[in-house]
Amino acid sequence: MKDMNAKTMAYGGLLAALSLLLTMYVHVPMPMTQGYVHLGDAAVVLSGLVMGPWGAIPAALGSALADLLSGFGLYAIPTFIIKGVMALAVGAFLKDETGLSLKCVLVLILCELWMVLGYFVFEGFVYGWATGVADLLGNAVQGGAGAVLGAVLCQVAPRLRKSLK
């Protein structure tokens, strides 16, 4: 991504939209915490895999916009940071990976642990630690799904990355 061309910006827009759609519309409500578990982490991982560290921008924007449009505006800034760091890490550590590897699996697990911890700390400070604990299971399920889907995407990403060049 030495220069930001129209194709790169188009990919960024598509990845932001994919992140938003997978977050808002492919989810399971969590009645206990009034939130939901979603598949948006797959788009976050894909953003980093395809665009490298620059993938943090569409991942963060699409995820935060999903919070704003879903009525969870209080989460928009933490989501922007948490998902942006996830895509940044995936992009930085896996930008040259050519398929599924131990490194890919470890980075995905660490990123999803970061997500679970990030939301736990945010909810603990905002709503109280009992709420943070109550939401741990949902976030862990979401993180597990994100890691599994991310592992699948590690195998597809090299072909998508080539199309950007």
XYZ file of C-alpha atoms in Angstrom:
165
model
C 0.000 0.000 0.000
C 2.718 2.445 -0.888
C 0.207 4.712 -2.574
C -3.484 4.975 -1.861
C -5.145 4.455 -5.241
C -8.807 4.213 -6.205
C -8.805 0.410 -6.018
C -7.423 0.485 -2.479
C -10.009 3.035 -1.376
C -12.771 0.969 -2.992
C -11.599 -2.139 -1.119
C -11.551 -0.079 2.082
C -15.116 1.062 1.512
C -16.280 -2.465 0.751
C -14.551 -3.844 3.846
C -16.054 -1.103 6.043
C -19.492 -1.912 4.627
C -18.930 -5.639 5.152
C -17.903 -5.007 8.747
C -21.021 -2.931 9.325
C -23.345 -5.475 7.693
C -21.902 -8.540 9.432
C -22.102 -6.711 12.749
C -25.614 -5.323 12.382
C -27.417 -8.065 10.515
C -25.672 -11.363 11.238
C -26.038 -11.469 14.994
C -27.648 -13.245 17.916
C -29.218 -11.049 20.649
C -27.958 -11.513 24.214
C -31.004 -10.722 26.405
C -29.007 -10.779 29.650
C -26.869 -7.804 28.621
C -29.114 -6.215 25.959
C -26.274 -6.617 23.430
C -25.592 -9.141 20.715
C -22.980 -11.559 19.403
C -22.102 -10.972 15.736
C -19.869 -12.090 12.879
C -18.344 -8.655 12.255
C -14.977 -9.841 13.555
C -14.574 -11.859 10.360
C -14.670 -8.608 8.360
C -12.270 -6.986 10.828
C -9.792 -9.824 10.314
C -10.325 -9.758 6.542
C -9.584 -6.022 6.500
C -6.207 -6.592 8.120
C -5.398 -9.616 5.966
C -6.205 -7.864 2.694
C -5.058 -4.297 3.351
C -2.290 -4.865 5.876
C -2.118 -2.343 8.726
C -4.237 0.073 6.655
C -7.116 -2.359 7.172
C -7.517 -0.873 10.637
C -9.303 2.132 9.116
C -12.225 0.353 7.398
C -12.487 -2.192 10.231
C -12.723 0.518 12.887
C -15.064 2.744 10.876
C -17.456 -0.029 9.838
C -17.630 -1.517 13.327
C -18.124 1.830 15.071
C -20.745 2.862 12.535
C -22.626 -0.382 13.239
C -22.745 0.570 16.924
C -24.011 4.053 16.110
C -26.707 2.809 13.743
C -27.784 -0.021 16.072
C -28.449 2.251 19.032
C -25.251 1.391 20.904
C -23.596 4.781 20.443
C -21.852 4.564 23.808
C -19.826 1.664 22.399
C -18.760 3.456 19.190
C -15.457 4.878 20.465
C -14.348 1.739 22.352
C -15.354 -0.343 19.335
C -13.397 1.942 17.014
C -10.296 1.422 19.162
C -10.752 -2.306 19.859
C -11.568 -3.336 16.285
C -9.009 -0.947 14.827
C -6.243 -2.457 16.964
C -7.391 -5.955 15.987
C -7.163 -5.209 12.253
C -3.893 -3.304 12.747
C -2.341 -6.315 14.507
C -3.631 -8.764 11.896
C -2.358 -6.498 9.131
C 1.033 -5.953 10.736
C 1.755 -9.547 11.701
C 0.006 -11.463 8.915
C 0.392 -9.197 5.875
C 2.759 -11.628 4.156
C 1.188 -14.913 5.255
C 0.313 -17.205 2.376
C -2.114 -19.487 4.149
C -3.094 -20.943 7.466
C -0.142 -21.240 9.839
C 0.549 -21.449 13.548
C 1.453 -17.756 13.458
C -1.936 -16.955 11.908
C -3.804 -18.939 14.554
C -1.848 -17.341 17.417
C -2.380 -13.793 16.107
C -6.108 -14.427 15.664
C -6.459 -15.849 19.178
C -4.548 -12.913 20.690
C -6.663 -10.418 18.753
C -9.890 -12.017 19.929
C -8.602 -12.112 23.516
C -7.866 -8.387 23.149
C -11.470 -7.859 22.034
C -12.897 -9.796 24.996
C -10.625 -7.970 27.444
C -11.319 -4.567 25.874
C -15.078 -4.869 26.172
C -14.795 -6.373 29.662
C -12.771 -3.384 30.895
C -15.039 -0.864 29.151
C -18.235 -2.419 30.496
C -16.696 -2.855 33.935
C -15.960 0.848 34.221
C -19.207 2.033 32.597
C -21.809 -0.456 33.853
C -20.051 -2.189 36.724
C -17.939 -5.311 36.865
C -20.936 -7.642 37.190
C -22.104 -6.560 33.732
C -18.594 -6.987 32.359
C -18.499 -10.519 33.729
C -22.006 -11.263 32.409
C -20.932 -10.247 28.902
C -17.717 -12.304 28.942
C -19.389 -15.453 27.614
C -21.021 -13.689 24.669
C -17.799 -11.914 23.761
C -15.853 -15.169 24.088
C -18.291 -16.927 21.732
C -17.991 -14.044 19.287
C -14.206 -14.161 19.608
C -14.138 -17.900 18.996
C -16.254 -17.519 15.881
C -14.050 -14.639 14.732
C -10.897 -16.718 15.198
C -12.334 -19.724 13.339
C -13.618 -17.605 10.448
C -10.345 -15.676 10.472
C -8.427 -18.940 10.102
C -10.508 -19.758 7.037
C -9.890 -16.265 5.676
C -6.119 -16.688 6.130
C -6.307 -19.206 3.294
C -8.265 -16.903 0.963
C -6.555 -13.590 1.738
C -3.430 -14.048 -0.411
C -5.566 -14.146 -3.577
C -7.512 -11.059 -2.514
C -4.286 -9.266 -1.622
C -2.932 -9.919 -5.121
C -5.957 -8.259 -6.681
C -5.119 -5.040 -4.853
C -1.705 -4.767 -6.483
